[in-house]
Coordinates of N, CA and C and ligand atoms in Angstrom, one line a residue:
M129 N 1.0 -1.3 0.1 CA -0.1 0.2 -0.1 C 1.0 1.0 -0.1
E130 N 1.6 1.7 -1.1 CA 2.4 2.8 -1.4 C 2.3 3.5 -2.6
E131 N 2.3 4.6 -2.7 CA 2.1 5.6 -3.7 C 0.6 5.4 -4.4
I132 N -0.3 6.1 -3.5 CA -1.7 5.5 -4.0 C -2.1 6.9 -4.7
L133 N -1.4 7.6 -5.2 CA -1.7 8.9 -6.0 C -2.3 8.4 -7.7
T134 N -3.7 8.9 -7.8 CA -4.2 8.4 -8.8 C -3.7 9.2 -10.4
I135 N -3.8 8.6 -11.4 CA -3.3 9.3 -12.7 C -4.1 11.3 -12.8
E136 N -5.3 11.2 -12.5 CA -6.1 12.2 -12.4 C -5.4 13.2 -11.4
F137 N -5.1 12.6 -10.0 CA -4.4 13.6 -9.1 C -3.0 13.8 -9.8
K138 N -2.4 13.3 -10.4 CA -1.1 13.9 -10.7 C -1.0 14.9 -11.5
K139 N -2.1 14.7 -12.6 CA -2.2 15.5 -13.8 C -2.6 16.9 -12.9
W140 N -3.5 17.0 -12.1 CA -4.2 17.9 -11.4 C -2.8 18.5 -10.6
Q141 N -2.2 18.0 -10.0 CA -0.9 18.2 -9.3 C 0.1 19.1 -10.2
E142 N 0.2 18.7 -11.5 CA 1.3 19.7 -12.2 C 0.8 21.3 -12.2
K143 N -0.5 21.4 -11.6 CA -0.9 22.8 -11.9 C -1.0 23.4 -10.4
H144 N -0.9 22.6 -9.6 CA -0.8 22.8 -8.3 C 0.0 22.3 -7.2
P145 N 1.4 22.5 -7.6 CA 2.7 21.9 -7.0 C 2.8 21.7 -5.6
D146 N 2.1 22.8 -4.9 CA 2.4 22.7 -3.4 C 1.2 21.7 -2.9
W147 N 0.4 21.0 -3.5 CA -0.3 19.9 -3.1 C 0.5 18.5 -2.9
I148 N 0.8 17.9 -1.9 CA 1.9 16.8 -2.2 C 0.7 15.5 -2.5
S149 N -0.3 15.6 -1.9 CA -1.2 14.3 -1.9 C -3.0 15.0 -2.3
E150 N -3.7 13.7 -2.0 CA -5.3 14.6 -1.8 C -5.4 15.4 -0.7
H151 N -4.6 14.9 0.4 CA -5.2 15.5 1.5 C -3.8 16.4 2.4
F152 N -2.9 16.1 1.5 CA -1.9 17.1 2.3 C -1.3 18.3 1.5
Y153 N -1.0 19.4 2.0 CA -0.6 20.7 1.5 C 0.9 20.7 1.9
M154 N 2.0 21.1 1.3 CA 3.3 21.4 1.7 C 3.5 22.6 2.8
G155 N 2.5 23.4 2.6 CA 2.1 24.7 3.6 C 2.0 24.2 5.1
E156 N 1.2 22.9 5.2 CA 0.9 22.3 6.8 C 2.5 22.3 7.2
F157 N 3.5 21.6 6.5 CA 4.5 21.2 6.8 C 5.6 22.2 7.4
I158 N 5.3 23.4 6.7 CA 6.0 24.5 6.7 C 5.7 25.6 7.9
Y159 N 4.4 25.7 8.1 CA 3.7 26.8 9.1 C 4.4 26.2 10.5
S160 N 4.7 27.0 11.3 CA 5.0 26.8 12.7 C 4.3 28.3 13.5
A161 N 3.8 28.3 14.3 CA 3.1 29.9 15.1 C 4.5 30.2 15.5
K162 N 5.1 29.4 16.3 CA 6.3 30.0 16.9 C 7.4 30.3 16.2
A163 N 7.5 30.1 14.8 CA 7.9 30.6 13.8 C 8.0 32.0 13.3
V164 N 6.8 32.2 13.3 CA 5.9 33.3 12.8 C 5.9 34.3 13.9
Q165 N 5.8 33.9 15.2 CA 5.7 35.0 16.3 C 7.3 35.5 16.4
A166 N 8.5 34.5 16.2 CA 9.5 35.1 16.1 C 10.1 35.7 15.0
G167 N 9.3 35.5 13.9 CA 9.8 36.4 12.8 C 11.1 35.6 12.2
L168 N 10.8 34.3 12.2 CA 11.7 33.0 11.7 C 11.1 32.7 10.4
D169 N 12.2 32.3 9.4 CA 11.9 31.6 8.1 C 11.7 30.3 8.6
N170 N 11.0 29.5 8.0 CA 11.0 28.0 8.4 C 11.0 27.4 7.0
M171 N 11.5 27.6 6.1 CA 11.3 27.2 4.6 C 12.2 26.0 4.3
P172 N 11.8 24.8 4.2 CA 12.8 23.7 4.1 C 13.6 24.0 2.6
P173 N 14.9 23.2 3.0 CA 15.6 23.1 1.9 C 15.1 21.8 0.8
A174 N 16.0 22.0 -0.5 CA 15.0 21.0 -1.4 C 15.2 19.9 -0.8
D175 N 16.3 19.3 -0.3 CA 16.3 17.7 0.2 C 15.4 17.4 1.2
A176 N 15.1 18.6 2.4 CA 13.7 18.3 3.0 C 12.5 18.2 2.5
Q177 N 12.3 19.1 1.5 CA 11.1 18.9 0.8 C 10.5 17.8 -0.2
M178 N 12.1 17.2 -0.4 CA 11.9 15.6 -1.0 C 11.6 14.6 -0.2
A179 N 11.9 14.7 1.3 CA 11.6 14.2 2.6 C 10.3 14.3 3.0
I180 N 9.8 15.5 3.1 CA 8.4 15.7 3.1 C 7.3 14.9 2.2
R181 N 7.6 15.1 1.3 CA 6.7 14.5 0.1 C 6.8 13.0 0.1
N182 N 8.1 12.3 0.4 CA 8.3 10.7 0.6 C 7.3 10.5 2.0
L183 N 7.4 11.4 3.0 CA 6.9 11.3 4.1 C 5.0 10.9 3.8
V184 N 4.7 11.9 3.0 CA 3.5 12.1 2.9 C 2.6 10.9 1.9
R185 N 3.7 11.1 0.7 CA 3.0 9.7 -0.1 C 3.2 8.3 0.3
K186 N 4.2 7.9 1.2 CA 4.4 6.5 1.5 C 3.8 6.4 2.9
L187 N 3.6 7.5 3.7 CA 3.0 7.2 5.2 C 1.6 7.9 5.2
L188 N 1.9 9.1 5.3 CA 0.7 9.9 5.8 C -0.6 9.9 5.1
E189 N -0.5 9.9 3.7 CA -1.8 9.8 2.9 C -2.5 8.4 2.8
P190 N -1.4 7.3 2.7 CA -2.2 5.8 2.8 C -2.8 5.7 4.0
L191 N -2.0 6.5 5.0 CA -2.6 6.2 6.5 C -4.0 7.1 6.7
R192 N -4.0 8.1 6.1 CA -5.3 9.0 6.1 C -6.5 8.1 5.3
V193 N -6.2 7.6 4.3 CA -7.1 6.8 3.5 C -7.6 5.7 4.2
Y194 N -6.6 4.9 4.6 CA -6.6 3.5 5.7 C -7.8 4.1 6.8
S195 N -7.4 5.1 7.7 CA -8.0 5.2 8.8 C -9.3 6.1 8.5
R196 N -9.2 6.9 7.1 CA -11.0 7.5 6.9 C -11.2 8.5 8.2
E197 N -10.1 9.3 8.8 CA -9.8 10.4 9.6 C -9.1 11.5 9.2
P198 N -9.6 12.6 9.4 CA -8.7 13.7 9.1 C -7.1 13.4 10.1
I199 N -6.0 14.0 9.3 CA -4.8 13.6 10.0 C -4.2 15.4 10.4
V200 N -4.5 15.8 11.3 CA -4.0 17.3 11.3 C -2.6 17.2 11.9
I201 N -1.7 18.3 11.2 CA -0.4 18.3 11.5 C -0.2 19.9 12.5
S202 N 0.5 19.2 13.4 CA 1.0 20.2 14.5 C 2.2 20.8 14.7
S203 N 3.0 19.9 13.8 CA 4.4 20.4 13.3 C 4.9 19.4 12.6
G204 N 5.6 20.1 11.5 CA 6.2 19.3 10.4 C 7.9 19.7 10.2
Y205 N 7.9 20.1 9.1 CA 9.5 20.5 9.3 C 10.1 21.7 10.1
R206 N 11.1 21.5 10.6 CA 11.7 22.7 11.4 C 13.2 22.9 11.4
S207 N 13.0 24.5 11.0 CA 14.6 24.9 10.8 C 15.9 24.7 11.9
E208 N 16.7 25.0 12.2 CA 17.8 24.6 13.2 C 16.8 25.5 14.2
E209 N 16.7 26.8 13.9 CA 16.2 28.0 15.3 C 15.1 27.4 15.5
V210 N 14.0 27.1 14.7 CA 12.6 26.6 14.9 C 12.6 25.3 15.7
N211 N 13.6 24.4 15.5 CA 13.8 23.5 16.5 C 14.1 23.9 17.9
R212 N 15.2 24.7 17.8 CA 15.8 25.1 19.2 C 14.2 25.9 19.9
L213 N 13.7 26.7 19.4 CA 12.7 27.4 20.0 C 11.6 26.6 20.3
V214 N 11.4 25.2 19.7 CA 10.3 24.4 20.4 C 10.9 23.4 21.3
G215 N 12.0 23.5 21.4 CA 12.8 22.4 22.5 C 12.8 21.0 21.8
G216 N 12.9 21.1 20.5 CA 13.4 19.8 19.9 C 14.7 19.2 20.0
V217 N 14.9 18.0 19.9 CA 16.3 17.5 20.3 C 16.9 17.7 18.7
P218 N 18.6 17.8 19.2 CA 18.9 18.3 18.1 C 19.0 17.4 16.8
N219 N 19.1 16.5 17.1 CA 19.2 15.5 15.7 C 17.6 15.1 15.4
S220 N 16.8 15.8 15.7 CA 15.5 15.6 15.4 C 14.9 15.2 14.1
Q221 N 14.3 14.4 13.6 CA 14.1 13.8 12.1 C 13.4 14.9 11.7
H222 N 12.5 16.0 12.5 CA 11.8 17.4 11.9 C 12.7 18.2 11.3
R223 N 13.7 18.1 11.6 CA 15.2 18.9 11.0 C 15.4 18.4 9.5
K224 N 15.2 17.3 9.2 CA 15.1 16.7 7.9 C 14.0 16.8 6.8
G225 N 12.9 16.8 7.4 CA 11.7 16.8 6.8 C 11.2 15.2 6.9
E226 N 11.7 14.3 7.5 CA 11.1 13.1 7.9 C 10.0 13.1 8.8
A227 N 9.9 14.1 9.6 CA 8.6 13.8 10.9 C 7.7 14.6 10.7
A228 N 6.5 14.0 11.1 CA 5.3 15.3 11.6 C 4.6 14.8 12.8
D229 N 4.5 15.6 13.5 CA 3.4 15.4 14.9 C 2.1 15.5 14.5
V230 N 1.4 14.5 14.5 CA -0.1 14.7 14.5 C -1.1 14.9 15.9
Y231 N -2.2 15.6 15.7 CA -2.9 15.4 16.9 C -3.8 14.4 16.9
T232 N -3.9 13.6 17.9 CA -4.7 12.6 18.1 C -5.8 12.7 18.9
F233 N -6.1 13.8 19.5 CA -7.3 14.0 20.5 C -7.6 12.9 21.4
G234 N -6.4 12.7 21.9 CA -6.5 11.5 23.1 C -6.8 9.8 22.8
S235 N -6.7 9.6 21.2 CA -7.0 8.4 21.3 C -6.0 7.6 20.6
F236 N -5.9 6.5 20.7 CA -4.8 5.4 20.3 C -5.1 5.0 18.9
R237 N -6.2 5.4 18.3 CA -7.2 4.9 17.1 C -5.8 4.7 16.0
L238 N -5.3 6.1 16.2 CA -4.4 6.0 14.7 C -3.4 5.5 15.1
L239 N -3.0 5.2 16.0 CA -1.3 4.1 16.3 C -2.1 2.8 16.1
E240 N -3.0 2.4 16.2 CA -3.6 1.1 16.1 C -4.1 1.0 14.4
N241 N -4.1 2.0 13.9 CA -4.3 2.4 12.3 C -3.2 2.0 11.8
L242 N -2.4 2.6 12.1 CA -1.0 2.5 11.5 C -0.5 1.0 11.8
I243 N -0.4 0.5 13.0 CA 0.0 -0.9 12.8 C -0.8 -1.9 12.2
N244 N -1.9 -1.9 12.1 CA -2.9 -2.7 11.5 C -2.7 -2.4 9.9
S245 N -2.5 -1.3 9.5 CA -2.3 -0.8 7.9 C -1.0 -1.7 7.5
G246 N 0.0 -2.0 7.9 CA 1.2 -2.7 7.3 C 1.9 -2.0 6.9
L247 N 1.8 -0.3 7.2 CA 2.5 0.5 6.3 C 4.2 0.7 7.1
N248 N 5.0 1.0 6.0 CA 6.3 1.0 6.6 C 6.7 2.6 7.3
F249 N 7.3 2.5 8.7 CA 7.8 3.8 9.4 C 8.9 3.7 10.1
D250 N 9.4 4.8 10.3 CA 10.3 4.7 11.2 C 10.2 4.7 12.9
Q251 N 9.8 5.5 13.2 CA 9.1 5.7 14.6 C 7.8 6.1 14.7
A252 N 7.1 5.7 15.4 CA 5.9 6.3 16.0 C 6.0 6.4 17.6
I253 N 5.9 7.7 17.9 CA 6.0 8.1 19.6 C 4.7 8.6 19.7
L254 N 4.0 7.8 20.6 CA 2.6 8.7 21.1 C 3.0 9.3 22.6
Y255 N 2.6 10.3 22.1 CA 2.7 11.3 23.6 C 1.2 11.2 24.1
R256 N 1.1 10.5 25.5 CA -0.3 10.4 25.8 C -0.8 11.6 26.1
S257 N 0.0 12.3 27.1 CA -0.6 13.4 28.1 C -0.6 14.6 27.1
R258 N 0.1 14.8 25.9 CA 0.2 16.0 25.1 C -0.5 16.1 24.1
K259 N -1.2 14.4 23.9 CA -2.2 14.1 22.6 C -1.7 14.3 21.4
F260 N -0.6 14.0 21.4 CA 0.0 13.7 19.7 C 0.8 12.6 19.3
L261 N 0.6 12.3 18.2 CA 1.7 11.4 17.8 C 2.8 11.8 16.8
H262 N 3.8 11.4 16.8 CA 5.1 11.9 16.2 C 5.2 10.5 15.2
L263 N 5.1 10.8 13.8 CA 5.4 9.6 12.9 C 6.7 10.6 12.1
S264 N 7.5 9.3 11.6 CA 8.4 9.8 10.6 C 8.8 8.5 9.8
L265 N 9.2 8.7 8.7 CA 9.6 7.7 7.8 C 11.0 8.3 7.4
K266 N 12.0 7.4 7.1 CA 13.3 8.0 6.6 C 13.5 7.7 5.1
Y267 N 13.7 9.1 4.4 CA 13.9 9.4 3.1 C 14.8 8.1 2.7
K268 N 16.4 8.3 3.3 CA 17.2 6.9 2.6 C 17.4 6.0 3.8
G269 N 17.7 5.1 3.7 CA 18.0 4.1 4.8 C 16.8 3.4 5.2
A270 N 17.4 2.2 6.1 CA 16.2 1.2 6.6 C 15.3 1.9 7.8
N271 N 14.1 1.8 7.5 CA 13.0 2.2 9.0 C 13.3 1.1 9.9
R272 N 12.9 1.8 11.1 CA 13.1 0.6 12.4 C 11.6 0.4 12.7
R273 N 10.3 1.0 12.2 CA 9.1 0.5 12.7 C 9.2 0.4 14.5
Q274 N 9.5 1.3 14.9 CA 9.8 1.5 16.4 C 8.5 2.0 17.1
V275 N 7.9 1.5 17.9 CA 6.7 2.4 18.4 C 6.9 2.4 20.0
I276 N 6.9 3.6 20.3 CA 7.2 4.1 21.6 C 6.1 4.7 22.2
I277 N 5.6 4.6 23.6 CA 4.4 5.1 24.1 C 5.0 6.1 25.4
R278 N 5.0 7.0 25.5 CA 5.1 8.2 26.6 C 3.9 8.8 27.4
Ligands
ZN439 ZN1 8.1 14.8 16.6

């Protein structure tokens, strides 16, 4: 279950390059309220944009379709300054465009759907009290399929 973009979508996308898939827009991965407040540019370089597209096409969009529920991004790409500002670990996969935090509204369902879907992923970290799920997929190299509940 990978690369589920239809031919129609691919044609439409040629005129709308910021839409990565049917449900995900590049801007969702770039926007950061903290970056805006601090006047920081959070534009991902080309390689990070490739990693974001990979994350969407091979993990988030297929998971969105499998789950039949909206997946709301709370944090996607982070520049070095933005990562520092939000207290991310220095080697965070958000720095490379390989990770996104998504709201879970306190439910385990998205994590269950991820496991049941058989989709490949690097890490899924469920932050129970903060009610979000960190999902990552490596752009290059082997993915660990590691599930952590905090
Ligand atoms: Zn994260």
